[in-house]
Tab-separated table of C-alpha atoms and ligand atoms in Angstrom:
chain	number	residue	atom	x	y	z
A	1	MET	CA	-3.758	4.924	24.975
A	2	ARG	CA	-3.868	8.355	26.694
A	3	ARG	CA	-1.392	9.230	29.446
A	4	ILE	CA	-2.216	11.038	32.455
A	5	ARG	CA	0.722	12.565	34.334
A	6	PRO	CA	3.136	14.799	32.767
A	7	VAL	CA	6.842	13.766	33.466
A	8	ALA	CA	8.109	17.131	34.533
A	9	LEU	CA	9.948	18.924	37.058
A	10	ILE	CA	8.619	22.417	37.652
A	11	LEU	CA	10.984	24.949	38.743
A	12	PRO	CA	10.498	28.610	39.146
A	13	GLY	CA	9.529	29.842	35.712
A	14	ILE	CA	10.847	26.814	33.738
A	15	ILE	CA	9.661	23.380	33.122
A	16	ILE	CA	12.255	20.521	32.672
A	17	TYR	CA	11.143	17.439	31.174
A	18	LEU	CA	12.799	14.394	32.258
A	19	ASN	CA	14.450	12.617	29.200
A	20	ALA	CA	12.410	14.775	26.965
A	21	PHE	CA	15.348	15.130	24.449
A	22	SER	CA	14.681	14.215	20.975
A	23	LEU	CA	16.564	13.461	17.759
A	24	GLY	CA	17.493	16.932	16.338
A	25	PHE	CA	15.114	18.716	13.733
A	26	TYR	CA	17.792	18.221	11.022
A	27	ALA	CA	17.715	14.354	11.528
A	28	HIS	CA	13.922	14.110	11.939
A	29	LYS	CA	13.262	15.967	8.613
A	30	LYS	CA	15.941	14.001	6.894
A	31	ILE	CA	14.569	10.795	7.976
A	32	ASN	CA	10.998	11.456	6.952
A	33	ARG	CA	12.209	12.783	3.621
A	34	MET	CA	14.258	9.662	2.969
A	35	ALA	CA	11.457	7.407	3.974
A	36	VAL	CA	9.278	8.739	1.101
A	37	TYR	CA	11.812	7.383	-1.263
A	38	GLY	CA	11.485	3.950	0.390
A	39	VAL	CA	7.759	3.677	-0.541
A	40	PRO	CA	6.914	1.453	-3.560
A	41	ALA	CA	4.503	2.114	-6.296
A	42	PRO	CA	1.559	2.661	-6.486
A	43	LEU	CA	1.862	4.394	-3.094
A	44	ALA	CA	5.119	6.160	-3.775
A	45	GLY	CA	3.431	8.963	-5.892
A	46	PHE	CA	1.023	9.921	-2.985
A	47	TYR	CA	4.049	10.359	-0.619
A	48	LYS	CA	6.138	12.103	-3.203
A	49	ARG	CA	3.401	14.634	-3.754
A	50	ASN	CA	3.232	15.316	-0.086
A	51	ILE	CA	6.941	15.138	0.639
A	52	GLU	CA	7.245	18.763	1.832
A	53	TYR	CA	4.419	18.313	4.343
A	54	ILE	CA	5.880	14.967	5.588
A	55	THR	CA	9.310	16.563	5.902
A	56	ILE	CA	8.218	19.912	7.721
A	57	HIS	CA	5.914	18.159	10.168
A	58	ALA	CA	8.578	15.488	11.172
A	59	VAL	CA	9.264	17.732	14.168
A	60	ASP	CA	5.705	18.465	15.166
A	61	PRO	CA	5.882	15.884	18.100
A	62	ASP	CA	8.939	17.734	19.518
A	63	LYS	CA	7.174	21.262	19.134
A	64	LYS	CA	4.193	19.691	21.022
A	65	LYS	CA	6.347	19.096	24.046
A	66	PHE	CA	6.405	22.749	24.706
A	67	ILE	CA	2.817	23.226	24.838
A	68	ASP	CA	1.513	19.692	26.150
A	69	SER	CA	3.098	18.396	29.065
A	70	ALA	CA	1.771	14.799	28.533
A	71	GLU	CA	3.786	14.681	25.202
A	72	GLY	CA	7.346	14.142	26.858
A	73	PRO	CA	6.977	10.426	27.511
A	74	HIS	CA	6.050	9.610	24.002
A	75	HIS	CA	9.566	10.233	22.819
A	76	PHE	CA	11.618	7.540	24.957
A	77	ILE	CA	11.265	4.399	26.999
A	78	ASN	CA	13.702	3.549	29.807
A	79	ILE	CA	14.126	0.000	28.913
A	80	ASP	CA	16.654	-0.486	31.769
A	81	HIS	CA	14.022	0.229	34.297
A	82	TYR	CA	12.489	-3.225	33.550
A	83	GLY	CA	15.080	-5.524	34.953
A	84	SER	CA	17.875	-7.646	33.222
A	85	HIS	CA	15.545	-9.269	30.598
A	86	PRO	CA	13.197	-6.383	29.752
A	87	PHE	CA	12.150	-7.601	26.449
A	88	ASP	CA	10.885	-10.818	28.078
A	89	VAL	CA	8.683	-8.993	30.482
A	90	LEU	CA	7.473	-5.858	28.782
A	91	PRO	CA	4.018	-6.567	27.297
A	92	LYS	CA	3.658	-5.602	23.488
A	93	TYR	CA	0.466	-3.739	23.932
A	94	TRP	CA	-0.475	-0.836	26.063
A	95	LYS	CA	-3.463	-2.441	27.811
A	96	ASP	CA	-1.511	-5.377	28.873
A	97	ALA	CA	1.498	-3.155	30.027
A	98	ALA	CA	-0.756	-0.825	31.900
A	99	LYS	CA	-2.378	-3.748	33.642
A	100	ARG	CA	0.946	-5.119	34.654
A	101	TYR	CA	2.844	-1.856	35.572
A	102	SER	CA	0.074	0.988	35.906
A	103	GLU	CA	-0.309	3.810	33.552
A	104	ASP	CA	1.547	6.107	35.896
A	105	THR	CA	4.725	3.801	35.809
A	106	LEU	CA	4.584	3.618	32.082
A	107	ASN	CA	4.172	7.321	31.730
A	108	LYS	CA	7.214	7.799	34.064
A	109	TYR	CA	9.623	5.608	32.184
A	110	GLY	CA	8.429	6.336	28.672
A	111	THR	CA	5.698	5.170	26.156
A	112	LEU	CA	7.577	5.272	22.889
A	113	PRO	CA	6.722	1.770	21.378
A	114	TRP	CA	3.060	2.199	22.341
A	115	GLU	CA	2.957	5.640	20.647
A	116	VAL	CA	4.210	4.034	17.575
A	117	ILE	CA	1.657	1.173	17.719
A	118	TYR	CA	-1.112	3.948	18.432
A	119	TRP	CA	-0.166	5.969	15.205
A	120	GLU	CA	0.060	2.979	13.104
A	121	ASN	CA	-3.407	2.035	13.979
A	122	LYS	CA	-4.476	5.629	13.348
A	123	LEU	CA	-2.839	5.608	9.981
A	124	THR	CA	-4.438	2.377	8.980
A	125	ASP	CA	-7.934	3.780	9.821
A	126	ALA	CA	-7.148	6.980	7.936
A	127	PHE	CA	-6.177	5.087	4.865
A	128	LYS	CA	-9.390	3.263	5.219
A	129	LYS	CA	-11.394	6.417	5.411
A	130	LYS	CA	-9.336	8.192	2.785
A	131	ASP	CA	-8.853	10.948	5.341
A	132	LEU	CA	-6.006	12.915	3.746
A	133	ASN	CA	-5.338	15.138	6.841
A	134	THR	CA	-5.087	12.392	9.184
A	135	ILE	CA	-2.979	10.162	6.733
A	136	LEU	CA	-0.419	12.913	6.463
A	137	ARG	CA	-0.435	13.782	10.271
A	138	ALA	CA	-0.112	10.105	11.203
A	139	SER	CA	2.604	9.537	8.664
A	140	ALA	CA	4.791	12.417	9.809
A	141	ASN	CA	4.225	11.261	13.531
A	142	ILE	CA	5.136	7.712	12.921
A	143	GLY	CA	8.319	9.011	11.022
A	144	HIS	CA	9.094	10.987	14.285
A	145	TYR	CA	8.598	8.337	16.853
A	146	VAL	CA	10.167	5.498	14.814
A	147	ALA	CA	13.147	7.712	14.312
A	148	ASP	CA	13.420	8.226	18.148
A	149	ALA	CA	13.276	4.558	18.597
A	150	HIS	CA	16.577	4.182	16.762
A	151	VAL	CA	18.506	6.510	19.131
A	152	PRO	CA	20.140	4.386	21.889
A	153	LEU	CA	20.047	7.166	24.503
A	154	HIS	CA	16.304	7.125	24.162
A	155	THR	CA	16.176	3.730	25.754
A	156	VAL	CA	17.874	4.312	28.994
A	157	ALA	CA	17.685	6.337	32.155
A	158	ASN	CA	21.313	7.702	31.680
A	159	TYR	CA	19.888	9.526	28.618
A	160	ASN	CA	22.420	12.367	28.618
A	161	GLY	CA	25.393	10.567	30.161
A	162	GLN	CA	24.371	12.327	33.298
A	163	LEU	CA	24.927	9.187	35.461
A	164	THR	CA	28.494	8.518	34.024
A	165	GLY	CA	30.042	11.922	33.744
A	166	GLN	CA	29.157	12.438	30.034
A	167	GLU	CA	26.789	15.182	30.100
A	168	GLY	CA	26.054	16.461	26.678
A	169	ILE	CA	26.466	12.978	24.954
A	170	HIS	CA	22.700	12.992	23.933
A	171	ALA	CA	22.881	15.969	21.484
A	172	LEU	CA	26.395	14.932	20.408
A	173	TRP	CA	25.164	11.617	19.134
A	174	GLU	CA	21.738	12.536	17.770
A	175	SER	CA	22.298	16.078	16.509
A	176	ALA	CA	25.915	17.152	16.065
A	177	ILE	CA	26.984	14.163	14.050
A	178	SER	CA	24.056	14.081	11.589
A	179	GLU	CA	24.281	17.897	11.274
A	180	ALA	CA	27.936	17.606	10.377
A	181	PHE	CA	27.898	14.566	8.052
A	182	GLY	CA	24.192	14.083	7.084
A	183	ASP	CA	24.469	15.548	3.615
A	184	THR	CA	26.905	12.657	2.803
A	185	TYR	CA	24.633	9.850	3.895
A	186	GLN	CA	23.420	7.520	1.025
A	187	HIS	CA	19.646	7.669	0.141
A	188	ILE	CA	17.346	4.886	0.149
A	189	ASN	CA	15.119	3.729	-2.967
A	190	GLY	CA	12.077	1.709	-2.881
A	191	GLY	CA	12.029	-1.569	-1.125
A	192	ALA	CA	9.445	-1.035	1.694
A	193	VAL	CA	8.270	-4.384	3.014
A	194	TYR	CA	4.977	-5.263	4.557
A	195	LEU	CA	5.310	-5.957	8.395
A	196	LYS	CA	3.389	-9.044	9.520
A	197	ASP	CA	3.222	-7.801	13.105
A	198	PRO	CA	4.036	-4.042	13.309
A	199	ALA	CA	3.924	-4.065	17.175
A	200	ALA	CA	6.490	-6.782	17.190
A	201	THR	CA	8.636	-4.768	14.758
A	202	ILE	CA	8.862	-1.700	17.050
A	203	TRP	CA	9.876	-3.909	19.941
A	204	ASN	CA	12.571	-5.546	17.832
A	205	ILE	CA	13.882	-2.087	16.756
A	206	LEU	CA	14.087	-0.995	20.336
A	207	LYS	CA	15.940	-4.206	21.272
A	208	GLN	CA	18.567	-3.602	18.566
A	209	THR	CA	18.667	0.192	19.592
A	210	TYR	CA	19.073	-0.680	23.371
A	211	SER	CA	22.041	-3.166	22.687
A	212	LEU	CA	24.042	-0.163	21.211
A	213	VAL	CA	23.899	1.754	24.384
A	214	PRO	CA	27.219	0.396	25.939
A	215	ILE	CA	29.238	1.282	22.685
A	216	VAL	CA	27.728	4.745	22.575
A	217	LEU	CA	28.965	5.328	26.220
A	218	ILE	CA	32.281	3.542	26.030
A	219	LYS	CA	33.439	5.120	22.812
A	220	GLU	CA	32.811	8.760	24.011
A	221	LYS	CA	34.860	7.900	27.159
A	222	GLU	CA	37.698	6.591	24.917
A	223	VAL	CA	37.708	9.494	22.476
A	224	SER	CA	37.540	11.846	25.331
A	225	THR	CA	40.943	10.621	26.792
A	226	HIS	CA	42.657	11.922	23.560
A	227	PHE	CA	41.288	15.464	23.876
A	228	THR	CA	42.059	18.171	26.356
A	229	LYS	CA	39.000	20.261	27.573
A	230	SER	CA	39.599	23.034	25.183
A	231	GLU	CA	40.033	20.689	22.216
A	232	LYS	CA	36.759	18.881	23.133
A	233	TYR	CA	34.293	21.751	24.051
A	234	LEU	CA	33.432	25.047	22.345
A	235	PRO	CA	32.250	27.716	24.813
A	236	SER	CA	28.654	26.771	25.739
A	237	LYS	CA	25.717	28.828	24.209
A	238	ASN	CA	22.424	29.314	25.966
A	239	ASN	CA	23.466	26.861	28.628
A	240	LYS	CA	24.009	24.120	25.844
A	241	ILE	CA	27.176	21.985	25.881
A	242	ARG	CA	28.845	22.336	22.540
A	243	TYR	CA	31.710	20.141	21.048
A	244	THR	CA	34.504	21.093	18.581
A	245	PRO	CA	34.281	19.855	14.989
A	246	ALA	CA	37.374	17.774	15.605
A	247	TYR	CA	35.717	16.172	18.610
A	248	ILE	CA	32.516	15.498	16.790
A	249	ALA	CA	34.438	13.863	13.838
A	250	ALA	CA	36.585	11.758	16.207
A	251	TYR	CA	33.481	10.434	17.979
A	252	ASN	CA	31.804	9.658	14.705
A	253	ARG	CA	34.825	7.807	13.536
A	254	ALA	CA	34.928	5.792	16.831
A	255	LEU	CA	31.320	4.821	16.411
A	256	ASN	CA	32.078	3.395	12.795
A	257	GLY	CA	29.079	4.675	11.039
A	258	MET	CA	26.579	3.879	13.751
A	259	VAL	CA	24.717	7.187	13.314
A	260	GLU	CA	24.312	6.876	9.709
A	261	LYS	CA	23.302	3.315	9.909
A	262	GLN	CA	20.663	4.161	12.580
A	263	LEU	CA	19.393	6.988	10.539
A	264	ARG	CA	19.136	5.095	7.396
A	265	SER	CA	17.381	2.203	9.265
A	266	SER	CA	14.977	4.553	10.629
A	267	ALA	CA	13.893	5.755	7.247
A	268	VAL	CA	13.639	2.258	5.897
A	269	ASP	CA	11.552	1.123	8.863
A	270	VAL	CA	9.267	4.347	8.620
A	271	SER	CA	8.482	3.531	4.927
A	272	ASN	CA	7.738	-0.144	6.084
A	273	PHE	CA	5.270	1.274	8.681
A	274	TRP	CA	3.540	3.500	6.115
A	275	TYR	CA	3.310	0.822	3.545
A	276	THR	CA	2.075	-1.783	5.970
A	277	ALA	CA	-0.708	0.550	7.184
A	278	TRP	CA	-1.798	1.046	3.523
A	279	VAL	CA	-1.852	-2.668	2.832
A	280	ASN	CA	-3.785	-3.366	6.066
A	281	ALA	CA	-6.367	-0.694	4.977
A	282	GLY	CA	-7.140	-2.618	1.858
A	283	GLN	CA	-4.606	-0.731	-0.629
A	284	PRO	CA	-7.066	2.125	-1.194
A	285	ASP	CA	-6.584	4.215	-4.151
A	286	VAL	CA	-5.149	7.454	-2.803
A	287	SER	CA	-4.063	8.909	-6.179
A	288	LYS	CA	-7.128	11.175	-6.467
A	289	LEU	CA	-6.932	12.425	-2.894
A	290	ARG	CA	-6.503	16.239	-3.071
A	291	ASP	CA	-3.004	17.416	-1.917
A	292	LYS	CA	-2.555	19.815	0.837
A	293	HIS	CA	-0.319	22.025	-1.443
B	1	ZN	ZN1	11.078	12.993	19.684
């Protein structure tokens, strides 16, 4: 699948991508790193040897947004655009979806699930060909997009609380909390499972993520009532809304571990996608592939 139209507003001198936010750099790197530890033997050794590449390149898709205007839509899908039973009507595969809604519409409202499916196929092919560079790039990318699919605000039009008077909530949920508490998150160990239908899996992930949106918004409203403006916000920097550590901690408590749970699920799912691609490629021996480092 290739997309045609960038989802961007071009203002004098700057380009603002609609809903082009993404999980913070810290969280993306952490998720890819954690996922390496979810891969079972005999594939584990390969990923462990390449853990630095997989970690560093976890954020490449976000960097790409700055140079490629078609990249923005890959990071989200506004599920709420597709009616009250979106998961019953949205086709699993790009071709069917494009036929039903047009490529323009899909690009406008986000293409995240199809991007995961695209890279899963690419990774499977790369394993078949034992193409090290593509294996690594596809693995890092899958890590990125699968992680984005675990962020509730990547699934709705109200992606930054801008429709409910909660501007700034996007980075609060996906960056501030994990940056403050990520080092305490438990690691995962082995246990990746084979996905019979990876395309169905990404849609199930999105269904679960989307179901969390009301809690994400309601809890922030609730917590907000206990804070004055100066207790809630730090002075903004580079036009970015910043929250006080006390507010970040209070919101995290109100979410009852949701951010950690989503991050850990991301890592587990990423290793499942990697492992599945390798199995579907016929379990090639990758132990002798020359490492990048
Ligand atoms: Zn992203």
